């Protein structure tokens, strides 16, 4: 399954950006905060490691998505689009968390030394979520236009350049519904 997801992500982002696509706009205002939000999944994974807290938290996810829907409407962003994009963000976060938990189970010497409190992490997640919503508003024309796949590929490559492979995979998962 993971190999299939990675292959699909690689194929999706292997597009070549044309000059016309580059001139028509960018999706950086969404991809940059999406990468920040994905990076927080490391802290969430560490917070949950060894506590018995599940990675899946449907009640919390519903609260987040309800809040996203309301905030999107306030910002003039289609709430359905915002919820779809943030649902992908949540799934990407869970993908990263599962990967870290599997890694730490296999490599006990690399387990996190500190378990952050989720209350410390949530403000960062909220900040990134707000930035994603603002990015959705700023990129509406690009996301609904014919150049969106090329713009997404270009923004992905710029944003993913400095990410670790796991976060690149998370970013690919998080951006599946942008176009």
JSON list of C-alpha atoms in Angstrom, two decimals:
[
{"chain": "A", "resi": 1, "resn": "UNK", "atom": "CA", "xyz": [0.00, 0.00, 0.00]},
{"chain": "A", "resi": 2, "resn": "UNK", "atom": "CA", "xyz": [2.75, 2.46, 0.95]},
{"chain": "A", "resi": 3, "resn": "UNK", "atom": "CA", "xyz": [4.69, 1.61, -2.21]},
{"chain": "A", "resi": 4, "resn": "UNK", "atom": "CA", "xyz": [1.55, 2.19, -4.28]},
{"chain": "A", "resi": 5, "resn": "UNK", "atom": "CA", "xyz": [0.97, 5.56, -2.60]},
{"chain": "A", "resi": 6, "resn": "UNK", "atom": "CA", "xyz": [4.59, 6.55, -3.13]},
{"chain": "A", "resi": 7, "resn": "UNK", "atom": "CA", "xyz": [4.46, 5.50, -6.79]},
{"chain": "A", "resi": 8, "resn": "UNK", "atom": "CA", "xyz": [1.26, 7.48, -7.34]},
{"chain": "A", "resi": 9, "resn": "UNK", "atom": "CA", "xyz": [2.72, 10.52, -5.61]},
{"chain": "A", "resi": 10, "resn": "UNK", "atom": "CA", "xyz": [5.90, 10.29, -7.65]},
{"chain": "A", "resi": 11, "resn": "UNK", "atom": "CA", "xyz": [3.93, 10.03, -10.89]},
{"chain": "A", "resi": 12, "resn": "UNK", "atom": "CA", "xyz": [1.70, 12.92, -9.92]},
{"chain": "A", "resi": 13, "resn": "UNK", "atom": "CA", "xyz": [4.59, 15.23, -9.12]},
{"chain": "A", "resi": 14, "resn": "UNK", "atom": "CA", "xyz": [6.85, 14.19, -11.99]},
{"chain": "A", "resi": 15, "resn": "UNK", "atom": "CA", "xyz": [5.07, 16.65, -14.26]},
{"chain": "A", "resi": 16, "resn": "UNK", "atom": "CA", "xyz": [7.21, 19.24, -15.99]},
{"chain": "A", "resi": 17, "resn": "UNK", "atom": "CA", "xyz": [6.20, 22.82, -15.35]},
{"chain": "A", "resi": 18, "resn": "UNK", "atom": "CA", "xyz": [5.72, 24.85, -18.51]},
{"chain": "A", "resi": 19, "resn": "UNK", "atom": "CA", "xyz": [6.47, 28.58, -18.67]},
{"chain": "A", "resi": 20, "resn": "UNK", "atom": "CA", "xyz": [2.74, 29.27, -19.14]},
{"chain": "A", "resi": 21, "resn": "UNK", "atom": "CA", "xyz": [1.91, 27.31, -15.98]},
{"chain": "A", "resi": 22, "resn": "UNK", "atom": "CA", "xyz": [4.60, 29.09, -13.99]},
{"chain": "A", "resi": 23, "resn": "UNK", "atom": "CA", "xyz": [3.30, 32.46, -15.17]},
{"chain": "A", "resi": 24, "resn": "UNK", "atom": "CA", "xyz": [-0.31, 31.65, -14.29]},
{"chain": "A", "resi": 25, "resn": "UNK", "atom": "CA", "xyz": [0.26, 31.39, -10.53]},
{"chain": "A", "resi": 26, "resn": "UNK", "atom": "CA", "xyz": [1.67, 29.34, -7.74]},
{"chain": "A", "resi": 27, "resn": "UNK", "atom": "CA", "xyz": [0.37, 27.06, -5.03]},
{"chain": "A", "resi": 28, "resn": "UNK", "atom": "CA", "xyz": [3.20, 27.91, -2.63]},
{"chain": "A", "resi": 29, "resn": "UNK", "atom": "CA", "xyz": [0.78, 29.77, -0.30]},
{"chain": "A", "resi": 30, "resn": "UNK", "atom": "CA", "xyz": [-0.90, 26.41, 0.38]},
{"chain": "A", "resi": 31, "resn": "UNK", "atom": "CA", "xyz": [2.05, 24.02, 0.11]},
{"chain": "A", "resi": 32, "resn": "UNK", "atom": "CA", "xyz": [4.39, 25.90, 2.44]},
{"chain": "A", "resi": 33, "resn": "UNK", "atom": "CA", "xyz": [2.02, 25.85, 5.46]},
{"chain": "A", "resi": 34, "resn": "UNK", "atom": "CA", "xyz": [0.97, 22.30, 4.53]},
{"chain": "A", "resi": 35, "resn": "UNK", "atom": "CA", "xyz": [4.61, 21.24, 4.94]},
{"chain": "A", "resi": 36, "resn": "UNK", "atom": "CA", "xyz": [4.73, 23.05, 8.29]},
{"chain": "A", "resi": 37, "resn": "UNK", "atom": "CA", "xyz": [1.59, 21.24, 9.44]},
{"chain": "A", "resi": 38, "resn": "UNK", "atom": "CA", "xyz": [3.04, 17.89, 8.36]},
{"chain": "A", "resi": 39, "resn": "UNK", "atom": "CA", "xyz": [6.21, 18.57, 10.34]},
{"chain": "A", "resi": 40, "resn": "UNK", "atom": "CA", "xyz": [4.12, 18.87, 13.51]},
{"chain": "A", "resi": 41, "resn": "UNK", "atom": "CA", "xyz": [3.09, 15.24, 13.04]},
{"chain": "A", "resi": 42, "resn": "UNK", "atom": "CA", "xyz": [6.53, 14.28, 14.39]},
{"chain": "A", "resi": 43, "resn": "UNK", "atom": "CA", "xyz": [5.68, 16.00, 17.68]},
{"chain": "A", "resi": 44, "resn": "UNK", "atom": "CA", "xyz": [2.17, 14.50, 17.75]},
{"chain": "A", "resi": 45, "resn": "UNK", "atom": "CA", "xyz": [3.69, 11.05, 17.19]},
{"chain": "A", "resi": 46, "resn": "UNK", "atom": "CA", "xyz": [6.14, 11.63, 20.04]},
{"chain": "A", "resi": 47, "resn": "UNK", "atom": "CA", "xyz": [3.34, 12.88, 22.29]},
{"chain": "A", "resi": 48, "resn": "UNK", "atom": "CA", "xyz": [1.30, 9.73, 21.65]},
{"chain": "A", "resi": 49, "resn": "UNK", "atom": "CA", "xyz": [4.20, 7.25, 21.70]},
{"chain": "A", "resi": 50, "resn": "UNK", "atom": "CA", "xyz": [3.91, 4.76, 24.53]},
{"chain": "A", "resi": 51, "resn": "UNK", "atom": "CA", "xyz": [0.79, 6.36, 26.02]},
{"chain": "A", "resi": 52, "resn": "UNK", "atom": "CA", "xyz": [-1.81, 4.09, 24.48]},
{"chain": "A", "resi": 53, "resn": "UNK", "atom": "CA", "xyz": [-3.41, 7.11, 22.80]},
{"chain": "A", "resi": 54, "resn": "UNK", "atom": "CA", "xyz": [-4.53, 6.05, 19.33]},
{"chain": "A", "resi": 55, "resn": "UNK", "atom": "CA", "xyz": [-3.28, 7.80, 16.22]},
{"chain": "A", "resi": 56, "resn": "UNK", "atom": "CA", "xyz": [-6.87, 7.80, 14.99]},
{"chain": "A", "resi": 57, "resn": "UNK", "atom": "CA", "xyz": [-9.09, 10.23, 16.90]},
{"chain": "A", "resi": 58, "resn": "UNK", "atom": "CA", "xyz": [-12.35, 10.60, 14.94]},
{"chain": "A", "resi": 59, "resn": "UNK", "atom": "CA", "xyz": [-13.98, 12.89, 17.52]},
{"chain": "A", "resi": 60, "resn": "UNK", "atom": "CA", "xyz": [-11.02, 15.29, 17.48]},
{"chain": "A", "resi": 61, "resn": "UNK", "atom": "CA", "xyz": [-10.84, 15.15, 13.68]},
{"chain": "A", "resi": 62, "resn": "UNK", "atom": "CA", "xyz": [-14.54, 16.04, 13.46]},
{"chain": "A", "resi": 63, "resn": "UNK", "atom": "CA", "xyz": [-14.00, 19.02, 15.79]},
{"chain": "A", "resi": 64, "resn": "UNK", "atom": "CA", "xyz": [-11.10, 20.25, 13.66]},
{"chain": "A", "resi": 65, "resn": "UNK", "atom": "CA", "xyz": [-13.02, 19.85, 10.41]},
{"chain": "A", "resi": 66, "resn": "UNK", "atom": "CA", "xyz": [-16.11, 21.59, 11.82]},
{"chain": "A", "resi": 67, "resn": "UNK", "atom": "CA", "xyz": [-13.93, 24.50, 12.91]},
{"chain": "A", "resi": 68, "resn": "UNK", "atom": "CA", "xyz": [-12.25, 24.54, 9.48]},
{"chain": "A", "resi": 69, "resn": "UNK", "atom": "CA", "xyz": [-15.63, 24.67, 7.75]},
{"chain": "A", "resi": 70, "resn": "UNK", "atom": "CA", "xyz": [-16.75, 27.64, 9.86]},
{"chain": "A", "resi": 71, "resn": "UNK", "atom": "CA", "xyz": [-13.47, 29.51, 9.45]},
{"chain": "A", "resi": 72, "resn": "UNK", "atom": "CA", "xyz": [-13.39, 28.87, 5.70]},
{"chain": "A", "resi": 73, "resn": "UNK", "atom": "CA", "xyz": [-16.85, 30.41, 5.34]},
{"chain": "A", "resi": 74, "resn": "UNK", "atom": "CA", "xyz": [-15.66, 33.47, 7.30]},
{"chain": "A", "resi": 75, "resn": "UNK", "atom": "CA", "xyz": [-12.69, 33.82, 4.94]},
{"chain": "A", "resi": 76, "resn": "UNK", "atom": "CA", "xyz": [-14.74, 33.38, 1.77]},
{"chain": "A", "resi": 77, "resn": "UNK", "atom": "CA", "xyz": [-13.31, 29.95, 1.01]},
{"chain": "A", "resi": 78, "resn": "UNK", "atom": "CA", "xyz": [-15.64, 27.17, -0.08]},
{"chain": "A", "resi": 79, "resn": "UNK", "atom": "CA", "xyz": [-16.11, 25.16, 3.15]},
{"chain": "A", "resi": 80, "resn": "UNK", "atom": "CA", "xyz": [-16.37, 21.87, 1.23]},
{"chain": "A", "resi": 81, "resn": "UNK", "atom": "CA", "xyz": [-13.01, 22.51, -0.45]},
{"chain": "A", "resi": 82, "resn": "UNK", "atom": "CA", "xyz": [-11.41, 23.54, 2.83]},
{"chain": "A", "resi": 83, "resn": "UNK", "atom": "CA", "xyz": [-12.69, 20.46, 4.64]},
{"chain": "A", "resi": 84, "resn": "UNK", "atom": "CA", "xyz": [-11.51, 18.19, 1.81]},
{"chain": "A", "resi": 85, "resn": "UNK", "atom": "CA", "xyz": [-8.03, 19.74, 1.84]},
{"chain": "A", "resi": 86, "resn": "UNK", "atom": "CA", "xyz": [-7.73, 19.64, 5.63]},
{"chain": "A", "resi": 87, "resn": "UNK", "atom": "CA", "xyz": [-8.99, 16.05, 5.72]},
{"chain": "A", "resi": 88, "resn": "UNK", "atom": "CA", "xyz": [-6.04, 15.24, 3.44]},
{"chain": "A", "resi": 89, "resn": "UNK", "atom": "CA", "xyz": [-3.78, 17.09, 5.89]},
{"chain": "A", "resi": 90, "resn": "UNK", "atom": "CA", "xyz": [-5.10, 14.96, 8.75]},
{"chain": "A", "resi": 91, "resn": "UNK", "atom": "CA", "xyz": [-4.56, 11.78, 6.76]},
{"chain": "A", "resi": 92, "resn": "UNK", "atom": "CA", "xyz": [-1.02, 12.90, 5.93]},
{"chain": "A", "resi": 93, "resn": "UNK", "atom": "CA", "xyz": [-0.37, 13.54, 9.62]},
{"chain": "A", "resi": 94, "resn": "UNK", "atom": "CA", "xyz": [-1.58, 10.06, 10.51]},
{"chain": "A", "resi": 95, "resn": "UNK", "atom": "CA", "xyz": [0.64, 8.59, 7.79]},
{"chain": "A", "resi": 96, "resn": "UNK", "atom": "CA", "xyz": [3.67, 10.33, 9.33]},
{"chain": "A", "resi": 97, "resn": "UNK", "atom": "CA", "xyz": [2.67, 9.32, 12.87]},
{"chain": "A", "resi": 98, "resn": "UNK", "atom": "CA", "xyz": [2.25, 5.66, 11.87]},
{"chain": "A", "resi": 99, "resn": "UNK", "atom": "CA", "xyz": [5.64, 5.70, 10.17]},
{"chain": "A", "resi": 100, "resn": "UNK", "atom": "CA", "xyz": [7.35, 7.13, 13.26]},
{"chain": "A", "resi": 101, "resn": "UNK", "atom": "CA", "xyz": [5.62, 4.64, 15.57]},
{"chain": "A", "resi": 102, "resn": "UNK", "atom": "CA", "xyz": [6.72, 1.78, 13.33]},
{"chain": "A", "resi": 103, "resn": "UNK", "atom": "CA", "xyz": [10.25, 3.13, 13.19]},
{"chain": "A", "resi": 104, "resn": "UNK", "atom": "CA", "xyz": [10.49, 3.57, 16.94]},
{"chain": "A", "resi": 105, "resn": "UNK", "atom": "CA", "xyz": [9.10, 0.08, 17.52]},
{"chain": "A", "resi": 106, "resn": "UNK", "atom": "CA", "xyz": [11.79, -1.34, 15.24]},
{"chain": "A", "resi": 107, "resn": "UNK", "atom": "CA", "xyz": [14.56, 0.94, 16.55]},
{"chain": "A", "resi": 108, "resn": "UNK", "atom": "CA", "xyz": [14.09, 1.44, 20.31]},
{"chain": "A", "resi": 109, "resn": "UNK", "atom": "CA", "xyz": [17.36, 3.37, 20.55]},
{"chain": "A", "resi": 110, "resn": "UNK", "atom": "CA", "xyz": [15.84, 6.10, 18.36]},
{"chain": "A", "resi": 111, "resn": "UNK", "atom": "CA", "xyz": [12.66, 6.60, 20.35]},
{"chain": "A", "resi": 112, "resn": "UNK", "atom": "CA", "xyz": [11.93, 10.19, 21.37]},
{"chain": "A", "resi": 113, "resn": "UNK", "atom": "CA", "xyz": [13.53, 11.24, 24.62]},
{"chain": "A", "resi": 114, "resn": "UNK", "atom": "CA", "xyz": [10.80, 13.75, 25.40]},
{"chain": "A", "resi": 115, "resn": "UNK", "atom": "CA", "xyz": [7.06, 13.36, 25.06]},
{"chain": "A", "resi": 116, "resn": "UNK", "atom": "CA", "xyz": [5.61, 16.81, 24.30]},
{"chain": "A", "resi": 117, "resn": "UNK", "atom": "CA", "xyz": [2.17, 17.69, 25.55]},
{"chain": "A", "resi": 118, "resn": "UNK", "atom": "CA", "xyz": [-0.39, 17.84, 22.74]},
{"chain": "A", "resi": 119, "resn": "UNK", "atom": "CA", "xyz": [-1.49, 21.17, 24.18]},
{"chain": "A", "resi": 120, "resn": "UNK", "atom": "CA", "xyz": [1.95, 22.53, 23.25]},
{"chain": "A", "resi": 121, "resn": "UNK", "atom": "CA", "xyz": [1.65, 21.28, 19.68]},
{"chain": "A", "resi": 122, "resn": "UNK", "atom": "CA", "xyz": [-1.92, 22.29, 18.85]},
{"chain": "A", "resi": 123, "resn": "UNK", "atom": "CA", "xyz": [-1.22, 26.04, 18.54]},
{"chain": "A", "resi": 124, "resn": "UNK", "atom": "CA", "xyz": [1.34, 25.25, 15.83]},
{"chain": "A", "resi": 125, "resn": "UNK", "atom": "CA", "xyz": [-1.15, 23.00, 14.06]},
{"chain": "A", "resi": 126, "resn": "UNK", "atom": "CA", "xyz": [-3.80, 25.73, 14.33]},
{"chain": "A", "resi": 127, "resn": "UNK", "atom": "CA", "xyz": [-1.40, 28.36, 12.95]},
{"chain": "A", "resi": 128, "resn": "UNK", "atom": "CA", "xyz": [-0.56, 26.17, 9.96]},
{"chain": "A", "resi": 129, "resn": "UNK", "atom": "CA", "xyz": [-4.25, 25.37, 9.41]},
{"chain": "A", "resi": 130, "resn": "UNK", "atom": "CA", "xyz": [-5.11, 29.08, 9.33]},
{"chain": "A", "resi": 131, "resn": "UNK", "atom": "CA", "xyz": [-2.29, 29.70, 6.87]},
{"chain": "A", "resi": 132, "resn": "UNK", "atom": "CA", "xyz": [-3.57, 26.86, 4.66]},
{"chain": "A", "resi": 133, "resn": "UNK", "atom": "CA", "xyz": [-7.04, 28.41, 4.64]},
{"chain": "A", "resi": 134, "resn": "UNK", "atom": "CA", "xyz": [-5.58, 31.79, 3.70]},
{"chain": "A", "resi": 135, "resn": "UNK", "atom": "CA", "xyz": [-3.54, 30.04, 1.02]},
{"chain": "A", "resi": 136, "resn": "UNK", "atom": "CA", "xyz": [-6.67, 28.39, -0.34]},
{"chain": "A", "resi": 137, "resn": "UNK", "atom": "CA", "xyz": [-8.28, 31.81, -0.61]},
{"chain": "A", "resi": 138, "resn": "UNK", "atom": "CA", "xyz": [-5.22, 33.28, -2.34]},
{"chain": "A", "resi": 139, "resn": "UNK", "atom": "CA", "xyz": [-4.91, 30.42, -4.84]},
{"chain": "A", "resi": 140, "resn": "UNK", "atom": "CA", "xyz": [-8.54, 29.85, -5.81]},
{"chain": "A", "resi": 141, "resn": "UNK", "atom": "CA", "xyz": [-7.95, 30.86, -9.42]},
{"chain": "A", "resi": 142, "resn": "UNK", "atom": "CA", "xyz": [-4.89, 28.66, -9.82]},
{"chain": "A", "resi": 143, "resn": "UNK", "atom": "CA", "xyz": [-6.54, 25.65, -8.13]},
{"chain": "A", "resi": 144, "resn": "UNK", "atom": "CA", "xyz": [-9.56, 25.77, -10.41]},
{"chain": "A", "resi": 145, "resn": "UNK", "atom": "CA", "xyz": [-7.64, 26.48, -13.62]},
{"chain": "A", "resi": 146, "resn": "UNK", "atom": "CA", "xyz": [-6.20, 24.11, -16.20]},
{"chain": "A", "resi": 147, "resn": "UNK", "atom": "CA", "xyz": [-2.62, 24.77, -15.07]},
{"chain": "A", "resi": 148, "resn": "UNK", "atom": "CA", "xyz": [-3.26, 23.52, -11.54]},
{"chain": "A", "resi": 149, "resn": "UNK", "atom": "CA", "xyz": [-1.47, 20.16, -11.94]},
{"chain": "A", "resi": 150, "resn": "UNK", "atom": "CA", "xyz": [1.65, 21.87, -13.29]},
{"chain": "A", "resi": 151, "resn": "UNK", "atom": "CA", "xyz": [1.50, 24.58, -10.63]},
{"chain": "A", "resi": 152, "resn": "UNK", "atom": "CA", "xyz": [1.09, 21.87, -7.98]},
{"chain": "A", "resi": 153, "resn": "UNK", "atom": "CA", "xyz": [4.08, 19.94, -9.29]},
{"chain": "A", "resi": 154, "resn": "UNK", "atom": "CA", "xyz": [6.24, 23.06, -9.27]},
{"chain": "A", "resi": 155, "resn": "UNK", "atom": "CA", "xyz": [5.14, 24.11, -5.78]},
{"chain": "A", "resi": 156, "resn": "UNK", "atom": "CA", "xyz": [5.62, 20.56, -4.49]},
{"chain": "A", "resi": 157, "resn": "UNK", "atom": "CA", "xyz": [9.18, 20.39, -5.79]},
{"chain": "A", "resi": 158, "resn": "UNK", "atom": "CA", "xyz": [10.08, 23.79, -4.33]},
{"chain": "A", "resi": 159, "resn": "UNK", "atom": "CA", "xyz": [8.51, 22.99, -0.97]},
{"chain": "A", "resi": 160, "resn": "UNK", "atom": "CA", "xyz": [9.70, 19.38, -0.71]},
{"chain": "A", "resi": 161, "resn": "UNK", "atom": "CA", "xyz": [13.29, 20.16, -1.59]},
{"chain": "A", "resi": 162, "resn": "UNK", "atom": "CA", "xyz": [14.38, 20.55, 2.05]},
{"chain": "A", "resi": 163, "resn": "UNK", "atom": "CA", "xyz": [12.05, 17.95, 3.58]},
{"chain": "A", "resi": 164, "resn": "UNK", "atom": "CA", "xyz": [12.97, 14.51, 4.83]},
{"chain": "A", "resi": 165, "resn": "UNK", "atom": "CA", "xyz": [11.54, 11.70, 2.67]},
{"chain": "A", "resi": 166, "resn": "UNK", "atom": "CA", "xyz": [8.76, 10.91, 5.13]},
{"chain": "A", "resi": 167, "resn": "UNK", "atom": "CA", "xyz": [7.58, 14.52, 5.08]},
{"chain": "A", "resi": 168, "resn": "UNK", "atom": "CA", "xyz": [7.76, 14.55, 1.28]},
{"chain": "A", "resi": 169, "resn": "UNK", "atom": "CA", "xyz": [5.43, 11.57, 1.24]},
{"chain": "A", "resi": 170, "resn": "UNK", "atom": "CA", "xyz": [3.16, 13.32, 3.73]},
{"chain": "A", "resi": 171, "resn": "UNK", "atom": "CA", "xyz": [3.14, 16.47, 1.59]},
{"chain": "A", "resi": 172, "resn": "UNK", "atom": "CA", "xyz": [2.21, 14.42, -1.46]},
{"chain": "A", "resi": 173, "resn": "UNK", "atom": "CA", "xyz": [-0.68, 12.86, 0.49]},
{"chain": "A", "resi": 174, "resn": "UNK", "atom": "CA", "xyz": [-1.74, 16.22, 1.89]},
{"chain": "A", "resi": 175, "resn": "UNK", "atom": "CA", "xyz": [-1.99, 17.86, -1.53]},
{"chain": "A", "resi": 176, "resn": "UNK", "atom": "CA", "xyz": [-4.06, 15.27, -3.41]},
{"chain": "A", "resi": 177, "resn": "UNK", "atom": "CA", "xyz": [-7.24, 17.37, -3.48]},
{"chain": "A", "resi": 178, "resn": "UNK", "atom": "CA", "xyz": [-5.76, 20.77, -4.29]},
{"chain": "A", "resi": 179, "resn": "UNK", "atom": "CA", "xyz": [-6.56, 20.63, -8.01]}
]
